[in-house]
Structures are given as C-alpha cells and as structure tokens.
GROMACS .gro file of C-alpha atoms in nm:
model
  458
    1MET     CA    1   2.606  -2.701   3.999
    2VAL     CA    2   2.597  -3.021   3.866
    3VAL     CA    3   2.194  -2.948   3.720
    4LYS     CA    4   2.302  -2.578   3.620
    5LYS     CA    5   2.602  -2.734   3.394
    6LEU     CA    6   2.342  -2.987   3.276
    7VAL     CA    7   2.106  -2.656   3.167
    8SER     CA    8   2.358  -2.446   3.080
    9THR     CA    9   2.448  -2.777   2.796
   10LEU     CA   10   2.117  -2.816   2.636
   11LEU     CA   11   2.129  -2.449   2.631
   12MET     CA   12   2.412  -2.428   2.435
   13LEU     CA   13   2.343  -2.760   2.238
   14LEU     CA   14   1.955  -2.542   2.110
   15HIS     CA   15   2.134  -2.309   1.976
   16TYR     CA   16   2.483  -2.470   1.794
   17THR     CA   17   2.132  -2.694   1.676
   18SER     CA   18   1.877  -2.338   1.535
   19THR     CA   19   2.210  -2.231   1.427
   20CYS     CA   20   2.361  -2.529   1.211
   21LEU     CA   21   1.962  -2.522   1.112
   22ILE     CA   22   1.951  -2.211   0.987
   23CYS     CA   23   2.312  -2.231   0.759
   24CYS     CA   24   2.157  -2.548   0.622
   25LEU     CA   25   1.871  -2.368   0.520
   26PHE     CA   26   2.058  -2.133   0.375
   27LYS     CA   27   2.272  -2.258   0.162
   28HIS     CA   28   1.988  -2.488   0.065
   29HIS     CA   29   1.854  -2.110  -0.020
   30VAL     CA   30   2.117  -2.003  -0.230
   31MET     CA   31   2.152  -2.257  -0.449
   32GLU     CA   32   1.795  -2.190  -0.553
   33LEU     CA   33   1.877  -1.837  -0.634
   34ASP     CA   34   1.984  -1.721  -0.968
   35ASP     CA   35   2.335  -1.532  -1.039
   36SER     CA   36   2.183  -1.164  -1.001
   37GLN     CA   37   1.985  -1.273  -0.665
   38ARG     CA   38   2.269  -1.471  -0.535
   39VAL     CA   39   2.432  -1.093  -0.600
   40ALA     CA   40   2.152  -0.894  -0.448
   41VAL     CA   41   2.155  -1.143  -0.167
   42SER     CA   42   2.558  -1.165  -0.051
   43HIS     CA   43   2.534  -0.770  -0.062
   44LEU     CA   44   2.508  -0.760   0.337
   45TYR     CA   45   2.574  -0.459   0.447
   46GLY     CA   46   2.556  -0.032   0.319
   47PRO     CA   47   2.255   0.089   0.080
   48LEU     CA   48   2.157  -0.152  -0.202
   49GLN     CA   49   1.950  -0.110  -0.441
   50VAL     CA   50   1.745  -0.350  -0.623
   51LYS     CA   51   1.535  -0.327  -0.919
   52ALA     CA   52   1.342  -0.591  -1.037
   53GLY     CA   53   1.082  -0.629  -1.293
   54PRO     CA   54   0.766  -0.886  -1.305
   55GLY     CA   55   0.812  -1.255  -1.195
   56SER     CA   56   1.166  -1.209  -1.086
   57GLY     CA   57   1.161  -1.288  -0.742
   58LYS     CA   58   1.148  -0.955  -0.479
   59THR     CA   59   1.049  -1.131  -0.204
   60ARG     CA   60   1.260  -1.405  -0.258
   61VAL     CA   61   1.515  -1.197  -0.270
   62ILE     CA   62   1.440  -0.967   0.079
   63VAL     CA   63   1.414  -1.354   0.246
   64GLY     CA   64   1.743  -1.467   0.094
   65LYS     CA   65   1.900  -1.178   0.216
   66VAL     CA   66   1.743  -1.189   0.564
   67VAL     CA   67   1.853  -1.552   0.608
   68ALA     CA   68   2.219  -1.471   0.479
   69LEU     CA   69   2.183  -1.213   0.829
   70VAL     CA   70   2.064  -1.412   1.064
   71GLU     CA   71   2.333  -1.702   0.978
   72GLN     CA   72   2.607  -1.437   0.991
   73GLY     CA   73   2.508  -1.381   1.339
   74VAL     CA   74   2.234  -1.133   1.289
   75SER     CA   75   2.072  -1.100   1.560
   76GLN     CA   76   1.666  -1.177   1.434
   77ASP     CA   77   1.497  -0.888   1.647
   78SER     CA   78   1.723  -0.616   1.465
   79ILE     CA   79   1.597  -0.669   1.132
   80LEU     CA   80   1.298  -0.492   1.011
   81CYS     CA   81   1.108  -0.566   0.703
   82MET     CA   82   0.861  -0.320   0.545
   83THR     CA   83   0.559  -0.460   0.320
   84PHE     CA   84   0.262  -0.232   0.110
   85THR     CA   85   0.044  -0.503   0.246
   86ASP     CA   86  -0.086  -0.700   0.562
   87LYS     CA   87  -0.104  -0.936   0.297
   88ALA     CA   88   0.222  -0.911   0.195
   89ALA     CA   89   0.371  -0.895   0.506
   90ASP     CA   90   0.161  -1.242   0.604
   91GLU     CA   91   0.327  -1.423   0.305
   92MET     CA   92   0.665  -1.294   0.386
   93ARG     CA   93   0.641  -1.384   0.746
   94ARG     CA   94   0.544  -1.753   0.621
   95ARG     CA   95   0.875  -1.781   0.358
   96LEU     CA   96   1.087  -1.690   0.705
   97HIS     CA   97   0.929  -1.937   0.882
   98GLU     CA   98   1.031  -2.183   0.632
   99LYS     CA   99   1.333  -2.067   0.671
  100GLY     CA  100   1.355  -2.133   1.003
  101VAL     CA  101   1.382  -1.769   1.093
  102GLY     CA  102   1.070  -1.655   1.266
  103ASP     CA  103   1.139  -1.364   1.503
  104VAL     CA  104   1.240  -1.055   1.284
  105TRP     CA  105   0.973  -0.734   1.239
  106VAL     CA  106   0.791  -0.814   0.980
  107GLY     CA  107   0.509  -0.590   0.895
  108THR     CA  108   0.349  -0.220   0.732
  109MET     CA  109   0.462   0.077   0.786
  110HIS     CA  110   0.166   0.161   0.950
  111ALA     CA  111   0.156  -0.102   1.179
  112LEU     CA  112   0.470   0.007   1.250
  113CYS     CA  113   0.439   0.437   1.340
  114LEU     CA  114   0.110   0.296   1.528
  115GLU     CA  115   0.341   0.094   1.789
  116ILE     CA  116   0.633   0.328   1.792
  117LEU     CA  117   0.373   0.662   1.857
  118LYS     CA  118   0.189   0.426   2.052
  119SER     CA  119   0.523   0.290   2.269
  120ASN     CA  120   0.540   0.676   2.325
  121SER     CA  121   0.236   0.800   2.418
  122ILE     CA  122   0.344   1.018   2.685
  123THR     CA  123   0.529   1.233   2.411
  124THR     CA  124   0.308   1.129   2.059
  125SER     CA  125  -0.020   1.153   2.306
  126ILE     CA  126  -0.109   0.859   2.112
  127SER     CA  127  -0.261   0.525   2.293
  128ASP     CA  128  -0.456   0.227   2.273
  129ASP     CA  129  -0.829   0.472   2.306
  130THR     CA  130  -0.659   0.635   1.954
  131ILE     CA  131  -0.890   0.532   1.750
  132ILE     CA  132  -0.819   0.526   1.357
  133PHE     CA  133  -1.013   0.798   1.165
  134GLY     CA  134  -1.132   0.551   0.801
  135GLU     CA  135  -1.250   0.698   0.454
  136MET     CA  136  -1.615   0.656   0.554
  137ALA     CA  137  -1.589   0.897   0.910
  138ARG     CA  138  -1.385   1.151   0.717
  139LEU     CA  139  -1.612   1.161   0.432
  140ALA     CA  140  -1.850   1.221   0.688
  141TRP     CA  141  -1.699   1.491   0.879
  142CYS     CA  142  -1.645   1.620   0.525
  143TYR     CA  143  -2.009   1.619   0.393
  144ARG     CA  144  -2.169   1.721   0.750
  145ASN     CA  145  -1.921   2.041   0.793
  146ILE     CA  146  -1.763   2.131   0.438
  147GLU     CA  147  -2.013   2.452   0.422
  148SER     CA  148  -2.008   2.541   0.802
  149LEU     CA  149  -1.659   2.714   0.722
  150ASN     CA  150  -1.760   2.906   0.465
  151ILE     CA  151  -1.589   2.762   0.141
  152ASP     CA  152  -1.577   2.965  -0.128
  153GLU     CA  153  -1.809   2.826  -0.371
  154ASP     CA  154  -1.667   3.010  -0.692
  155VAL     CA  155  -1.335   2.851  -0.585
  156ILE     CA  156  -1.415   2.532  -0.534
  157ASN     CA  157  -1.719   2.499  -0.697
  158LEU     CA  158  -1.939   2.311  -0.453
  159SER     CA  159  -2.304   2.343  -0.667
  160ARG     CA  160  -2.190   2.068  -0.876
  161SER     CA  161  -2.137   1.739  -0.592
  162LEU     CA  162  -2.104   1.820  -0.297
  163GLN     CA  163  -1.960   1.428  -0.267
  164LYS     CA  164  -1.712   1.491  -0.534
  165THR     CA  165  -1.563   1.793  -0.351
  166CYS     CA  166  -1.562   1.601  -0.046
  167LEU     CA  167  -1.346   1.295  -0.185
  168LYS     CA  168  -1.164   1.565  -0.407
  169ILE     CA  169  -1.048   1.793  -0.101
  170LEU     CA  170  -0.971   1.471   0.127
  171ASN     CA  171  -0.722   1.338  -0.155
  172ALA     CA  172  -0.560   1.634  -0.136
  173ILE     CA  173  -0.539   1.663   0.175
  174ARG     CA  174  -0.378   1.299   0.198
  175LEU     CA  175  -0.103   1.409  -0.082
  176ALA     CA  176  -0.023   1.695   0.058
  177LYS     CA  177   0.007   1.518   0.409
  178ARG     CA  178   0.189   1.240   0.223
  179GLU     CA  179   0.456   1.459   0.089
  180MET     CA  180   0.534   1.580   0.410
  181ILE     CA  181   0.315   1.912   0.314
  182SER     CA  182   0.214   2.058   0.655
  183ASP     CA  183  -0.085   2.373   0.689
  184GLU     CA  184   0.165   2.572   0.817
  185ASP     CA  185   0.375   2.473   0.449
  186LEU     CA  186   0.072   2.537   0.278
  187GLU     CA  187   0.029   2.911   0.424
  188MET     CA  188   0.385   2.997   0.348
  189HIS     CA  189   0.307   2.971   0.018
  190ILE     CA  190  -0.030   3.107  -0.080
  191LYS     CA  191   0.154   3.372   0.104
  192ASP     CA  192   0.455   3.387  -0.172
  193ASN     CA  193   0.182   3.296  -0.512
  194ASP     CA  194  -0.205   3.358  -0.556
  195ALA     CA  195  -0.369   3.035  -0.461
  196PRO     CA  196  -0.690   3.055  -0.391
  197GLN     CA  197  -0.805   2.664  -0.419
  198LEU     CA  198  -0.498   2.683  -0.166
  199LYS     CA  199  -0.645   2.973   0.072
  200GLU     CA  200  -1.012   2.736   0.072
  201LEU     CA  201  -0.821   2.365   0.092
  202LEU     CA  202  -0.617   2.528   0.383
  203LYS     CA  203  -0.922   2.638   0.587
  204VAL     CA  204  -1.060   2.230   0.516
  205TYR     CA  205  -0.670   2.125   0.608
  206ARG     CA  206  -0.663   2.275   1.000
  207ALA     CA  207  -1.066   2.258   1.078
  208TYR     CA  208  -0.992   1.844   0.990
  209ASP     CA  209  -0.685   1.849   1.207
  210LYS     CA  210  -0.862   2.036   1.469
  211TYR     CA  211  -1.180   1.775   1.497
  212LYS     CA  212  -0.899   1.510   1.510
  213LEU     CA  213  -0.716   1.628   1.796
  214GLU     CA  214  -1.007   1.694   1.936
  215LYS     CA  215  -1.223   1.349   1.918
  216ASN     CA  216  -0.828   1.179   1.983
  217LEU     CA  217  -0.844   1.038   1.614
  218ILE     CA  218  -0.541   0.962   1.387
  219ASP     CA  219  -0.538   0.855   0.983
  220TYR     CA  220  -0.319   0.611   0.850
  221GLU     CA  221  -0.108   0.987   0.646
  222ASP     CA  222  -0.079   1.087   1.061
  223MET     CA  223   0.102   0.755   1.136
  224VAL     CA  224   0.401   0.767   0.866
  225VAL     CA  225   0.436   1.154   0.907
  226MET     CA  226   0.377   1.190   1.371
  227THR     CA  227   0.633   0.955   1.327
  228VAL     CA  228   0.850   1.107   1.089
  229LYS     CA  229   0.823   1.411   1.307
  230TYR     CA  230   0.803   1.270   1.613
  231LEU     CA  231   1.209   1.079   1.511
  232GLU     CA  232   1.351   1.380   1.328
  233GLN     CA  233   1.289   1.627   1.715
  234ASP     CA  234   1.383   1.289   1.985
  235SER     CA  235   1.751   1.244   1.896
  236GLN     CA  236   1.771   1.015   2.213
  237MET     CA  237   1.446   0.804   1.999
  238LEU     CA  238   1.606   0.819   1.697
  239LYS     CA  239   1.889   0.671   1.807
  240TYR     CA  240   1.708   0.415   1.998
  241TYR     CA  241   1.514   0.252   1.708
  242GLY     CA  242   1.849   0.320   1.488
  243GLU     CA  243   2.048   0.061   1.721
  244LYS     CA  244   1.700  -0.130   1.757
  245PHE     CA  245   1.665  -0.201   1.381
  246ARG     CA  246   1.997  -0.254   1.271
  247TYR     CA  247   1.914  -0.332   0.903
  248VAL     CA  248   1.591  -0.255   0.735
  249LEU     CA  249   1.434  -0.361   0.389
  250VAL     CA  250   1.210  -0.237   0.187
  251ASP     CA  251   0.985  -0.443  -0.055
  252GLU     CA  252   0.764  -0.264  -0.327
  253PHE     CA  253   0.980   0.020  -0.294
  254GLN     CA  254   0.850   0.217  -0.639
  255ASP     CA  255   0.463   0.240  -0.428
  256ASN     CA  256   0.632   0.446  -0.090
  257ASN     CA  257   0.513   0.764  -0.047
  258TYR     CA  258   0.780   1.044  -0.007
  259ALA     CA  259   0.707   1.049   0.375
  260GLN     CA  260   0.776   0.631   0.369
  261PHE     CA  261   1.067   0.679   0.229
  262MET     CA  262   1.156   0.936   0.518
  263LEU     CA  263   1.099   0.682   0.758
  264ALA     CA  264   1.275   0.431   0.586
  265SER     CA  265   1.556   0.670   0.611
  266LEU     CA  266   1.519   0.782   0.932
  267LEU     CA  267   1.569   0.411   1.091
  268ALA     CA  268   1.830   0.329   0.889
  269THR     CA  269   2.096   0.499   1.081
  270SER     CA  270   2.337   0.256   0.963
  271ASP     CA  271   2.265   0.282   0.613
  272ASN     CA  272   2.168  -0.103   0.598
  273ILE     CA  273   1.895  -0.031   0.418
  274THR     CA  274   1.814  -0.254   0.101
  275VAL     CA  275   1.545  -0.143  -0.083
  276VAL     CA  276   1.350  -0.368  -0.344
  277GLY     CA  277   1.084  -0.266  -0.638
  278ASP     CA  278   1.019  -0.184  -0.990
  279GLU     CA  279   0.915   0.166  -1.079
  280ASP     CA  280   0.739  -0.019  -1.366
  281GLN     CA  281   0.504  -0.131  -1.181
  282SER     CA  282   0.426   0.187  -0.982
  283ILE     CA  283   0.025   0.088  -0.879
  284MET     CA  284  -0.051   0.372  -0.612
  285GLY     CA  285   0.068   0.694  -0.825
  286PHE     CA  286  -0.308   0.816  -0.737
  287GLN     CA  287  -0.220   0.803  -0.419
  288GLY     CA  288   0.026   0.962  -0.396
  289ALA     CA  289   0.315   0.705  -0.451
  290PHE     CA  290   0.698   0.938  -0.503
  291GLY     CA  291   0.716   0.858  -0.906
  292GLY     CA  292   1.138   0.961  -0.850
  293ILE     CA  293   1.198   0.740  -0.520
  294PHE     CA  294   1.421   0.531  -0.683
  295GLU     CA  295   1.643   0.869  -0.790
  296GLU     CA  296   1.570   1.050  -0.471
  297PHE     CA  297   1.744   0.656  -0.310
  298THR     CA  298   1.986   0.706  -0.526
  299ASP     CA  299   2.108   1.041  -0.513
  300ARG     CA  300   2.087   1.043  -0.111
  301TYR     CA  301   2.309   0.720  -0.121
  302LYS     CA  302   2.569   0.813  -0.275
  303ASN     CA  303   2.771   0.505  -0.250
  304GLN     CA  304   2.508   0.290  -0.323
  305ASN     CA  305   2.497  -0.038  -0.480
  306SER     CA  306   2.246  -0.164  -0.686
  307VAL     CA  307   2.151  -0.534  -0.894
  308MET     CA  308   1.893  -0.590  -1.160
  309LEU     CA  309   1.756  -0.906  -1.140
  310THR     CA  310   1.648  -1.009  -1.507
  311GLN     CA  311   1.494  -1.346  -1.496
  312ASN     CA  312   1.125  -1.349  -1.510
  313TYR     CA  313   1.037  -1.677  -1.385
  314ARG     CA  314   0.604  -1.585  -1.414
  315CYS     CA  315   0.578  -1.484  -1.753
  316SER     CA  316   0.591  -1.673  -2.133
  317ASP     CA  317   0.791  -1.483  -2.388
  318ASN     CA  318   0.506  -1.412  -2.591
  319ILE     CA  319   0.397  -1.256  -2.292
  320SER     CA  320   0.673  -1.043  -2.203
  321ALA     CA  321   0.725  -0.947  -2.569
  322VAL     CA  322   0.362  -0.823  -2.591
  323SER     CA  323   0.439  -0.604  -2.237
  324THR     CA  324   0.736  -0.490  -2.385
  325GLN     CA  325   0.573  -0.361  -2.691
  326LEU     CA  326   0.353  -0.117  -2.440
  327LEU     CA  327   0.607   0.009  -2.229
  328LYS     CA  328   0.788   0.156  -2.560
  329ALA     CA  329   0.509   0.322  -2.608
  330ASP     CA  330   0.637   0.543  -2.234
  331ALA     CA  331   0.908   0.721  -2.350
  332ALA     CA  332   1.007   0.715  -2.013
  333THR     CA  333   0.982   0.378  -1.890
  334LYS     CA  334   1.396   0.258  -1.975
  335LEU     CA  335   1.291  -0.080  -2.068
  336LYS     CA  336   1.444  -0.395  -1.811
  337ASP     CA  337   1.654  -0.676  -2.057
  338MET     CA  338   1.431  -0.950  -1.882
  339HIS     CA  339   1.509  -1.315  -1.969
  340VAL     CA  340   1.230  -1.553  -1.950
  341THR     CA  341   1.252  -1.879  -1.860
  342LYS     CA  342   0.895  -2.050  -1.893
  343GLY     CA  343   0.905  -2.027  -2.260
  344GLU     CA  344   0.752  -1.921  -2.561
  345GLY     CA  345   0.446  -2.000  -2.494
  346GLU     CA  346   0.025  -1.943  -2.629
  347PRO     CA  347   0.061  -1.667  -2.861
  348VAL     CA  348  -0.113  -1.337  -2.762
  349MET     CA  349  -0.434  -1.238  -2.913
  350VAL     CA  350  -0.544  -0.861  -2.954
  351VAL     CA  351  -0.973  -0.877  -3.004
  352ALA     CA  352  -1.142  -0.579  -3.144
  353ALA     CA  353  -1.503  -0.620  -3.041
  354PHE     CA  354  -1.740  -0.407  -3.199
  355ASN     CA  355  -1.952  -0.316  -2.899
  356GLU     CA  356  -1.906  -0.433  -2.526
  357GLU     CA  357  -2.180  -0.709  -2.570
  358ALA     CA  358  -2.011  -0.808  -2.865
  359GLU     CA  359  -1.713  -0.828  -2.648
  360HIS     CA  360  -1.872  -1.043  -2.378
  361GLN     CA  361  -2.035  -1.258  -2.630
  362PHE     CA  362  -1.676  -1.380  -2.839
  363VAL     CA  363  -1.523  -1.421  -2.487
  364ALA     CA  364  -1.796  -1.725  -2.398
  365ASP     CA  365  -1.763  -1.857  -2.738
  366THR     CA  366  -1.416  -1.882  -2.666
  367ILE     CA  367  -1.422  -2.034  -2.354
  368LYS     CA  368  -1.731  -2.280  -2.467
  369GLY     CA  369  -1.468  -2.383  -2.773
  370LEU     CA  370  -1.214  -2.477  -2.491
  371ASP     CA  371  -1.161  -2.849  -2.402
  372VAL     CA  372  -1.050  -2.706  -2.039
  373SER     CA  373  -1.235  -2.732  -1.713
  374SER     CA  374  -1.429  -2.385  -1.619
  375LYS     CA  375  -1.193  -2.404  -1.323
  376SER     CA  376  -0.948  -2.333  -1.513
  377ILE     CA  377  -1.029  -1.979  -1.707
  378ALA     CA  378  -0.981  -1.667  -1.524
  379ILE     CA  379  -1.060  -1.292  -1.683
  380LEU     CA  380  -0.910  -1.024  -1.563
  381CYS     CA  381  -1.122  -0.652  -1.594
  382ARG     CA  382  -1.093  -0.354  -1.481
  383THR     CA  383  -1.354  -0.241  -1.306
  384ASN     CA  384  -1.604  -0.510  -1.074
  385LEU     CA  385  -1.902  -0.335  -1.267
  386GLN     CA  386  -1.735  -0.532  -1.595
  387CYS     CA  387  -1.697  -0.802  -1.467
  388GLN     CA  388  -2.090  -0.830  -1.346
  389LYS     CA  389  -2.147  -0.812  -1.721
  390PHE     CA  390  -1.858  -1.059  -1.755
  391ALA     CA  391  -2.052  -1.308  -1.531
  392GLU     CA  392  -2.417  -1.227  -1.643
  393THR     CA  393  -2.313  -1.277  -2.010
  394LEU     CA  394  -2.159  -1.694  -1.933
  395ARG     CA  395  -2.388  -1.790  -1.744
  396TYR     CA  396  -2.616  -1.696  -1.979
  397ASN     CA  397  -2.454  -1.853  -2.169
  398GLY     CA  398  -2.426  -2.186  -1.929
  399ILE     CA  399  -2.059  -2.140  -1.831
  400PRO     CA  400  -2.060  -2.178  -1.435
  401THR     CA  401  -1.879  -1.853  -1.363
  402THR     CA  402  -1.732  -1.737  -0.963
  403LEU     CA  403  -1.707  -1.356  -0.931
  404ALA     CA  404  -1.394  -1.331  -0.691
  405GLY     CA  405  -1.357  -1.143  -0.452
  406ILE     CA  406  -1.705  -0.926  -0.544
  407GLY     CA  407  -1.893  -1.178  -0.416
  408ASN     CA  408  -2.027  -1.006  -0.088
  409ILE     CA  409  -2.361  -0.961   0.042
  410LEU     CA  410  -2.322  -0.622   0.144
  411HIS     CA  411  -2.198  -0.523  -0.149
  412ASN     CA  412  -2.575  -0.515  -0.310
  413THR     CA  413  -2.685  -0.196  -0.364
  414LEU     CA  414  -3.044  -0.268  -0.211
  415VAL     CA  415  -2.865  -0.411   0.129
  416ALA     CA  416  -2.683  -0.094   0.114
  417GLN     CA  417  -2.992   0.105   0.105
  418ILE     CA  418  -3.087  -0.098   0.414
  419ILE     CA  419  -2.792  -0.103   0.621
  420SER     CA  420  -2.775   0.253   0.629
  421LEU     CA  421  -3.191   0.286   0.675
  422LEU     CA  422  -3.069   0.103   0.986
  423LYS     CA  423  -2.779   0.353   1.074
  424ILE     CA  424  -2.979   0.650   1.058
  425ALA     CA  425  -3.310   0.417   1.316
  426ASN     CA  426  -2.995   0.375   1.576
  427SER     CA  427  -2.794   0.693   1.596
  428PRO     CA  428  -3.022   0.950   1.330
  429HIS     CA  429  -2.803   1.243   1.489
  430THR     CA  430  -2.462   1.082   1.271
  431SER     CA  431  -2.613   0.947   1.014
  432GLY     CA  432  -2.578   1.309   0.773
  433LEU     CA  433  -2.403   1.090   0.498
  434GLU     CA  434  -2.661   0.778   0.507
  435ILE     CA  435  -2.975   1.020   0.463
  436SER     CA  436  -2.816   1.221   0.181
  437HIS     CA  437  -2.749   0.869   0.036
  438ILE     CA  438  -3.137   0.751   0.125
  439LEU     CA  439  -3.285   1.132  -0.045
  440LYS     CA  440  -3.080   1.090  -0.389
  441ILE     CA  441  -3.204   0.746  -0.447
  442ASP     CA  442  -3.561   0.892  -0.353
  443GLY     CA  443  -3.543   1.156  -0.660
  444ILE     CA  444  -3.375   1.483  -0.351
  445TYR     CA  445  -3.135   1.664  -0.515
  446GLU     CA  446  -2.766   1.769  -0.427
  447HIS     CA  447  -2.878   2.173  -0.380
  448ASN     CA  448  -3.152   2.078  -0.197
  449ILE     CA  449  -2.946   1.819   0.039
  450ARG     CA  450  -2.732   2.126   0.100
  451ALA     CA  451  -2.992   2.368   0.155
  452LEU     CA  452  -3.183   2.129   0.428
  453ASN     CA  453  -2.803   2.046   0.590
  454THR     CA  454  -2.857   2.388   0.611
  455LYS     CA  455  -3.123   2.498   0.814
  456ALA     CA  456  -3.116   2.193   0.988
  457ARG     CA  457  -2.785   2.356   1.189
  458TYR     CA  458  -2.980   2.654   1.307
   0.00000   0.00000   0.00000
C-alpha cells in the first residue's frame, strides 16, 4: 500500500514538474515574440490564417502555438503539424523538443497519408508491401508502353521526342490528380467538349492506374487522393482521425495543392485549423500548387481570423526595397507592409554583363577585390549548369570554390552512362530507358529507337 502511494506521488510530481517546465518555457517563448506573432500564437481555437512575408518567423509562430496549446492542457498527441518537406519536419521537431514538447505528430502530408492508408490496409489495400512508384520508374513505364496504347500521334506529337512526350503526359496526370480530377471526370468532360488531347491522355491515365494496381504500386499523388477519398467515404474513420487530431497546423500553406487542402480540411473536423504561408513565395506552382488557396480557405471558413506577420528579421532594408520594387511589376501581387529590423545594409548592385563569360569574370574580379575569406561568400544561380560554369571561372582565377549540393559523383555524365550499362547488364528485359539513353549517346535517333521498340514487341 505504501509502495503504491509512493509511486502515485512520484507520477504526480513528474507530471507537475513537466507541466511547470512547459509553462516556464512558454512564458519565455512569448517574451521572444513580436506583437503580430503574439496575436497569432494566442489564437488557440477556431480557423486561423497567418500570412507571413519572408523572414517573418513562420516556424516560430507554429512552434509557439503548439507550446501554447500544451500549456493550456491540450494533449500533445492530439496536435498535428504538417510540413511540406522532411527537412522542415526535422527542423520543427528540433525546435519543439527545445521547448520540452516531443509527442506532437510532425511530418509531411505524404507521410501522414501513407500511415493512414497502411493502418487501414484491409479497406485501402495499401500495406508495407506496397512500393512507392518513383519518378524514373514512372517515366520508364511510359516509355515502354505509350506506343502500345495507340496514341494519336497527330494529337500528342510523339515524333518530336518520346521522352519529352512522356514527361508531359505524366505531368498532366499528376496535375489532374492534385486537382482531384479522376479518369471518370475526364471522361465526362470529353463527352461534353471537343477535347482530342484529353481523350488521348485518358488512355494513358487509365493504363497507368491499372498497372499500379496490378503491381501494388502507389505514387505520391495517390497517397493524398486515396486518403481523401477514404475519409470521405468512411464516416467512422473520419470521426476517428478528427478526434485523434483536435488541432491541425499546416506550414508553407502556399505550396499545397487542392487535394492537400482537402485533406487538411477533412482532418480538422473541429475547425481548429491554422495555416501559415506567403502567397508570394510559392515555389510549387509548376507542380500544381493551388494558386487561390488562401482565398479558398477564407471561403470555406467564414469565421476565420487572419493575422499578418509584418516584421522581416532576415533581410536588410536595401534588399527588402529591391524585392518590393520587383513585386510591384506584378499587378496581381498585394504588397505587404513589412518592417525591416536589420538596418540599411549594403546597397544592392545590378550589373548587366555583355555575355555569360563577362558576367563570370566580373564576379571573380569582384571577389578578388573583397577583403574577406572565400568561405563567407555565396553565389546563387538558377540552374546547376550555371553554378558549374561559375565554379570553373572562379577556380581558373585561383579562388577556392565548393559546389553545394551538386558534387555527387553519381551526377557526372560519364558515371551515369556506366551505371546505365550496369543496369542493362543486370536486367536487360527491364532496362528500356537505360538502353534508350545509351543508344542516343551513340547517335541513334529517337524515331529509330521507337521502331526498334515496336519490332521487339512482336
């Protein structure tokens, strides 16, 4: 009896200590917030839209709100934080852990969807044996099968480049799924409209889905679409997950597509949903990010509150002014009244070089004239190829240079060719894409490769 009482007392003490720790951390955290961040963090219940400019502390707001909810007695495992990338999820977990919060569900939407689908495998048919259908595998499937689908070449124009055609078709299927457009929806549209390209697309769409079903494959679009449909069709499971996750927070909201927005809205059955993002920073528009997602949120949640984060902690005043001038050129952009905290900073220099080589040499000469270590200098380029050309010029000028993120030997053209040859040797019957790459390197034209593919089938 004495032992039981002692254990009970210890458990109560541990709970009290943990609660006190979180309370102290929360009070300290609130003191670190600016006025607009504090307003966002203090809005604990109901739908909230936080529009945040660059460097305004979006992640700090999400972390602060989670800590505030826990401080109010909300169970940590009833809070769902959805991020756009695994890296962002890791960063958020780290920050929450620093605040004494470790049991909140933090991850990408795809990770959450896969967990839901696998947990209900009897209904969804998605299990641990299901294989994720990656980008290269999808392209290889299309490359091998597109001609057997009797695509109308006059409509799709296969003769130009089979690889480019496959990429365009797969991208169209991806975008359709992200907009929750099924093959039945496409068929209905084709019946009501003269759409020959969609008719050809529908052939590939259905063959693609059939292949995945036969081979127990799932792609990233399927993960979200299947989860949305599953929750819409099973009210009991929707209720279960709605009660499990009483509070839903979505980071980088501007990069979500329509299907992902549907998922977040479904899970937030109690309307305790917070979305944080900046419509001017969307980097996924070319992959189907929903352009009017903030407006859709406002339409769906009539009682939503909106907070604008107005302090820019990242940029100097000069950089902020230049970015504002650039955004003014877009009439559709609603400029934010951001306040910079870093001071005026160095002036922004705009240089129009005569050609690419002159641009590279100008940068090299400028760096040599600076009295700083080359380690403290960064050059940002739009493509990896531009980075490589800059690096060549800098090294020629004796400037130590490191290529960030593209130094992998596997990205080398010659190494990639060797890997293709090894794949062909290992599995010649399933290496159509690799064979095509090698043949093109040897000067065999696309239409000849297609003719060989056709002959090989018969």
